[in-house]
C-alpha cells in the first residue's frame, strides 16, 4: 500500500506542476494569445490548485470516507471548467460573471447543504446531479460544436486554426476521465486514483495540443429575410465564372464574405447557392478548385516540386489542409499521387 501511496503522491505532484507551468505560460509568458488561450490559462491554474489539495490524501490516516467526501464536493466544482472550455471553444465570449454565477449556483447549494448536513445521502444526490449536469453539457456542447463546425466550413477556406472537429475526440476522453473520477470518488482506492490521474494527464495533453494555436471565431447568427426562398439573385454559373476568371481560389484566406462581396451579394445567398445548387460547402468548393486547377496540373508537369511549394502555389495556407483536401478529392495522398505518376 505504501508503494501505491508514493506513486499517487508522485503523480499528484507532477500534475500540479504540469498545470501550474501551463497556467503561467498562457497567463504571463505567451505574448500572442486569444481570449480562448487566456481562459485556458485560468483553467490550468484551477486544475493546478485542485491537484495540489489532493496531496492530503497521501498523508497517513487521511484516506478516509469523510475526507474523500469533501474531496468530491470540491472536485465537483471542476465540472465548471469543462463547461467554460467547451462553450468558449464554440461560442467565443460565452464566459461572463452572470453565466458563471448561474452555473455555479447548484454547486454552491450542494456545498452548503453538506456543511449543514454532512451525510452520505447528500454525496449520493450530488453524484446524481453531477452525472446529469455532465451529460447535459456534453449534449449541448456536442450540438453547439456541430453548428460551429458547419459554420466554419461554410464560411472559410482556411480552417487550420479555427476548426473545432477535434472537440469530438476531447468529448470522448473527457467522458471516460469523468467516469473514472466519479467511480474513484464514490468507491475508489489509491489504485483507481492513480488510473484517474493518468487519464487526466492524457486528456489535458490532448486539449493543449489542439488548443495551442486554436483561434475560435464567432458564429454570425444574423438571419437574412431571404433565407427561406429557394432562389438567389444571380444567374446559375455566374459564381463559378467569377471565381474562375479572378482565380479567387488562390487567395489563401478567402472567406465566404470575400466571395459575397465579389458577387455584389450577401453570404446567405452565396451559401445557399453553394449548398443547394453545387451541393457542397464553401470550404470544399474552394479547395476542390485549388486541387483541380493548380495542384494536379502542377504535380503532373513538375513532379520534382516539393509538396509544400505545390500547396502554397495552389492557395493553401498549410500543408495539412492541402493533404486533407487532396485525399478527399482523389482518394490518394499527394505523395501517393506523385508516385503513381512517376
mmCIF file of N, CA, C and O in Angstrom, residues 117-163:
data_model
loop_
_atom_site.group_PDB
_atom_site.id
_atom_site.type_symbol
_atom_site.label_atom_id
_atom_site.label_comp_id
_atom_site.label_asym_id
_atom_site.label_seq_id
_atom_site.Cartn_x
_atom_site.Cartn_y
_atom_site.Cartn_z
ATOM 1 N N UNK A 117 -25.518 19.493 6.698
ATOM 2 C CA UNK A 117 -25.934 18.107 6.919
ATOM 3 C C UNK A 117 -24.935 17.163 6.246
ATOM 4 O O UNK A 117 -25.162 16.675 5.140
ATOM 5 N N UNK A 118 -23.797 16.899 6.893
ATOM 6 C CA UNK A 118 -22.727 16.077 6.284
ATOM 7 C C UNK A 118 -23.043 14.581 6.280
ATOM 8 O O UNK A 118 -22.404 13.782 6.968
ATOM 9 N N UNK A 119 -24.037 14.208 5.477
ATOM 10 C CA UNK A 119 -24.459 12.810 5.404
ATOM 11 C C UNK A 119 -24.115 12.227 4.036
ATOM 12 O O UNK A 119 -23.987 12.942 3.036
ATOM 13 N N UNK A 120 -23.987 10.908 3.991
ATOM 14 C CA UNK A 120 -23.637 10.233 2.742
ATOM 15 C C UNK A 120 -24.731 10.405 1.690
ATOM 16 O O UNK A 120 -24.460 10.409 0.485
ATOM 17 N N UNK A 121 -25.978 10.574 2.154
ATOM 18 C CA UNK A 121 -27.080 10.758 1.213
ATOM 19 C C UNK A 121 -26.880 12.018 0.367
ATOM 20 O O UNK A 121 -27.249 12.052 -0.814
ATOM 21 N N UNK A 122 -26.306 13.042 0.966
ATOM 22 C CA UNK A 122 -26.033 14.289 0.228
ATOM 23 C C UNK A 122 -25.013 14.026 -0.876
ATOM 24 O O UNK A 122 -25.139 14.527 -1.996
ATOM 25 N N UNK A 123 -24.016 13.221 -0.551
ATOM 26 C CA UNK A 123 -22.978 12.884 -1.528
ATOM 27 C C UNK A 123 -23.574 12.112 -2.702
ATOM 28 O O UNK A 123 -23.247 12.371 -3.868
ATOM 29 N N UNK A 124 -24.478 11.168 -2.409
ATOM 30 C CA UNK A 124 -25.119 10.404 -3.470
ATOM 31 C C UNK A 124 -25.964 11.312 -4.369
ATOM 32 O O UNK A 124 -25.944 11.183 -5.605
ATOM 33 N N UNK A 125 -26.705 12.223 -3.749
ATOM 34 C CA UNK A 125 -27.510 13.178 -4.525
ATOM 35 C C UNK A 125 -26.606 14.072 -5.374
ATOM 36 O O UNK A 125 -26.925 14.394 -6.529
ATOM 37 N N UNK A 126 -25.490 14.451 -4.792
ATOM 38 C CA UNK A 126 -24.512 15.291 -5.505
ATOM 39 C C UNK A 126 -23.954 14.540 -6.721
ATOM 40 O O UNK A 126 -23.809 15.110 -7.804
ATOM 41 N N UNK A 127 -23.678 13.247 -6.520
ATOM 42 C CA UNK A 127 -23.155 12.425 -7.615
ATOM 43 C C UNK A 127 -24.172 12.328 -8.749
ATOM 44 O O UNK A 127 -23.815 12.415 -9.939
ATOM 45 N N UNK A 128 -25.448 12.160 -8.409
ATOM 46 C CA UNK A 128 -26.509 12.094 -9.421
ATOM 47 C C UNK A 128 -26.592 13.423 -10.169
ATOM 48 O O UNK A 128 -26.710 13.456 -11.398
ATOM 49 N N UNK A 129 -26.532 14.523 -9.411
ATOM 50 C CA UNK A 129 -26.565 15.844 -10.040
ATOM 51 C C UNK A 129 -25.396 16.012 -11.016
ATOM 52 O O UNK A 129 -25.579 16.486 -12.148
ATOM 53 N N UNK A 130 -24.191 15.635 -10.583
ATOM 54 C CA UNK A 130 -23.013 15.771 -11.436
ATOM 55 C C UNK A 130 -23.151 14.937 -12.705
ATOM 56 O O UNK A 130 -22.725 15.349 -13.791
ATOM 57 N N UNK A 131 -23.735 13.756 -12.567
ATOM 58 C CA UNK A 131 -23.933 12.876 -13.714
ATOM 59 C C UNK A 131 -24.830 13.544 -14.756
ATOM 60 O O UNK A 131 -24.500 13.614 -15.934
ATOM 61 N N UNK A 132 -25.970 14.074 -14.289
ATOM 62 C CA UNK A 132 -26.893 14.730 -15.219
ATOM 63 C C UNK A 132 -26.328 16.052 -15.743
ATOM 64 O O UNK A 132 -26.538 16.392 -16.913
ATOM 65 N N UNK A 133 -25.614 16.761 -14.892
ATOM 66 C CA UNK A 133 -25.007 18.026 -15.316
ATOM 67 C C UNK A 133 -23.990 17.758 -16.431
ATOM 68 O O UNK A 133 -23.977 18.452 -17.465
ATOM 69 N N UNK A 134 -23.149 16.741 -16.227
ATOM 70 C CA UNK A 134 -22.112 16.412 -17.207
ATOM 71 C C UNK A 134 -22.721 16.035 -18.555
ATOM 72 O O UNK A 134 -22.279 16.506 -19.604
ATOM 73 N N UNK A 135 -23.756 15.199 -18.520
ATOM 74 C CA UNK A 135 -24.371 14.773 -19.776
ATOM 75 C C UNK A 135 -25.120 15.916 -20.456
ATOM 76 O O UNK A 135 -25.179 15.981 -21.690
ATOM 77 N N UNK A 136 -25.678 16.819 -19.671
ATOM 78 C CA UNK A 136 -26.336 17.994 -20.248
ATOM 79 C C UNK A 136 -25.326 18.855 -20.999
ATOM 80 O O UNK A 136 -25.581 19.300 -22.126
ATOM 81 N N UNK A 137 -24.162 19.070 -20.389
ATOM 82 C CA UNK A 137 -23.111 19.865 -21.018
ATOM 83 C C UNK A 137 -22.589 19.164 -22.263
ATOM 84 O O UNK A 137 -22.324 19.790 -23.296
ATOM 85 N N UNK A 138 -22.445 17.837 -22.184
ATOM 86 C CA UNK A 138 -21.963 17.072 -23.339
ATOM 87 C C UNK A 138 -22.939 17.193 -24.512
ATOM 88 O O UNK A 138 -22.536 17.453 -25.658
ATOM 89 N N UNK A 139 -24.233 17.028 -24.238
ATOM 90 C CA UNK A 139 -25.241 17.087 -25.301
ATOM 91 C C UNK A 139 -25.312 18.485 -25.911
ATOM 92 O O UNK A 139 -25.290 18.653 -27.142
ATOM 93 N N UNK A 140 -25.378 19.499 -25.043
ATOM 94 C CA UNK A 140 -25.445 20.877 -25.550
ATOM 95 C C UNK A 140 -24.152 21.236 -26.271
ATOM 96 O O UNK A 140 -24.174 21.836 -27.351
ATOM 97 N N UNK A 141 -23.024 20.862 -25.659
ATOM 98 C CA UNK A 141 -21.730 21.157 -26.268
ATOM 99 C C UNK A 141 -21.560 20.484 -27.610
ATOM 100 O O UNK A 141 -21.033 21.074 -28.550
ATOM 101 N N UNK A 142 -22.009 19.243 -27.706
ATOM 102 C CA UNK A 142 -21.912 18.494 -28.973
ATOM 103 C C UNK A 142 -22.746 19.181 -30.056
ATOM 104 O O UNK A 142 -22.294 19.337 -31.193
ATOM 105 N N UNK A 143 -23.935 19.611 -29.695
ATOM 106 C CA UNK A 143 -24.808 20.288 -30.647
ATOM 107 C C UNK A 143 -24.175 21.606 -31.101
ATOM 108 O O UNK A 143 -24.154 21.918 -32.304
ATOM 109 N N UNK A 144 -23.669 22.377 -30.146
ATOM 110 C CA UNK A 144 -23.035 23.658 -30.478
ATOM 111 C C UNK A 144 -21.773 23.449 -31.316
ATOM 112 O O UNK A 144 -21.483 24.235 -32.220
ATOM 113 N N UNK A 145 -21.033 22.394 -31.010
ATOM 114 C CA UNK A 145 -19.810 22.104 -31.770
ATOM 115 C C UNK A 145 -20.140 21.780 -33.223
ATOM 116 O O UNK A 145 -19.456 22.235 -34.138
ATOM 117 N N UNK A 146 -21.192 20.993 -33.441
ATOM 118 C CA UNK A 146 -21.600 20.652 -34.802
ATOM 119 C C UNK A 146 -22.027 21.900 -35.567
ATOM 120 O O UNK A 146 -21.702 22.065 -36.751
ATOM 121 N N UNK A 147 -22.752 22.788 -34.906
ATOM 122 C CA UNK A 147 -23.164 24.042 -35.535
ATOM 123 C C UNK A 147 -21.947 24.889 -35.879
ATOM 124 O O UNK A 147 -21.892 25.493 -36.959
ATOM 125 N N UNK A 148 -20.995 24.923 -34.964
ATOM 126 C CA UNK A 148 -19.785 25.712 -35.181
ATOM 127 C C UNK A 148 -18.983 25.157 -36.366
ATOM 128 O O UNK A 148 -18.548 25.910 -37.239
ATOM 129 N N UNK A 149 -18.783 23.846 -36.382
ATOM 130 C CA UNK A 149 -18.019 23.209 -37.467
ATOM 131 C C UNK A 149 -18.695 23.456 -38.815
ATOM 132 O O UNK A 149 -18.033 23.751 -39.812
ATOM 133 N N UNK A 150 -20.015 23.350 -38.851
ATOM 134 C CA UNK A 150 -20.773 23.604 -40.084
ATOM 135 C C UNK A 150 -20.566 25.056 -40.533
ATOM 136 O O UNK A 150 -20.337 25.326 -41.726
ATOM 137 N N UNK A 151 -20.635 25.975 -39.602
ATOM 138 C CA UNK A 151 -20.463 27.392 -39.928
ATOM 139 C C UNK A 151 -19.069 27.660 -40.490
ATOM 140 O O UNK A 151 -18.913 28.369 -41.489
ATOM 141 N N UNK A 152 -18.058 27.088 -39.849
ATOM 142 C CA UNK A 152 -16.679 27.302 -40.292
ATOM 143 C C UNK A 152 -16.479 26.792 -41.710
ATOM 144 O O UNK A 152 -15.871 27.472 -42.554
ATOM 145 N N UNK A 153 -17.003 25.625 -42.012
ATOM 146 C CA UNK A 153 -16.811 25.039 -43.332
ATOM 147 C C UNK A 153 -17.641 25.751 -44.402
ATOM 148 O O UNK A 153 -17.361 25.629 -45.591
ATOM 149 N N UNK A 154 -18.661 26.462 -43.967
ATOM 150 C CA UNK A 154 -19.467 27.218 -44.926
ATOM 151 C C UNK A 154 -18.921 28.617 -45.179
ATOM 152 O O UNK A 154 -19.348 29.283 -46.121
ATOM 153 N N UNK A 155 -17.988 29.060 -44.329
ATOM 154 C CA UNK A 155 -17.535 30.448 -44.422
ATOM 155 C C UNK A 155 -16.039 30.642 -44.615
ATOM 156 O O UNK A 155 -15.605 31.751 -44.933
ATOM 157 N N UNK A 156 -15.233 29.588 -44.422
ATOM 158 C CA UNK A 156 -13.784 29.742 -44.502
ATOM 159 C C UNK A 156 -13.170 28.692 -45.424
ATOM 160 O O UNK A 156 -13.619 27.547 -45.462
ATOM 161 N N UNK A 157 -12.135 29.122 -46.145
ATOM 162 C CA UNK A 157 -11.405 28.170 -46.985
ATOM 163 C C UNK A 157 -10.168 27.654 -46.264
ATOM 164 O O UNK A 157 -9.675 26.565 -46.542
ATOM 165 N N UNK A 158 -9.657 28.433 -45.318
ATOM 166 C CA UNK A 158 -8.524 28.012 -44.500
ATOM 167 C C UNK A 158 -9.023 27.841 -43.068
ATOM 168 O O UNK A 158 -9.306 28.823 -42.381
ATOM 169 N N UNK A 159 -9.147 26.601 -42.628
ATOM 170 C CA UNK A 159 -9.752 26.344 -41.313
ATOM 171 C C UNK A 159 -8.770 25.731 -40.321
ATOM 172 O O UNK A 159 -9.185 25.232 -39.273
ATOM 173 N N UNK A 160 -7.479 25.767 -40.641
ATOM 174 C CA UNK A 160 -6.490 25.102 -39.789
ATOM 175 C C UNK A 160 -6.581 25.517 -38.323
ATOM 176 O O UNK A 160 -6.482 24.694 -37.425
ATOM 177 N N UNK A 161 -6.756 26.803 -38.064
ATOM 178 C CA UNK A 161 -6.729 27.286 -36.681
ATOM 179 C C UNK A 161 -8.103 27.664 -36.141
ATOM 180 O O UNK A 161 -8.206 28.197 -35.039
ATOM 181 N N UNK A 162 -9.148 27.407 -36.927
ATOM 182 C CA UNK A 162 -10.495 27.741 -36.460
ATOM 183 C C UNK A 162 -11.412 26.526 -36.394
ATOM 184 O O UNK A 162 -12.486 26.581 -35.794
ATOM 185 N N UNK A 163 -11.000 25.420 -37.006
ATOM 186 C CA UNK A 163 -11.819 24.208 -37.000
ATOM 187 C C UNK A 163 -11.840 23.589 -35.608
ATOM 188 O O UNK A 163 -10.810 23.559 -34.917
#
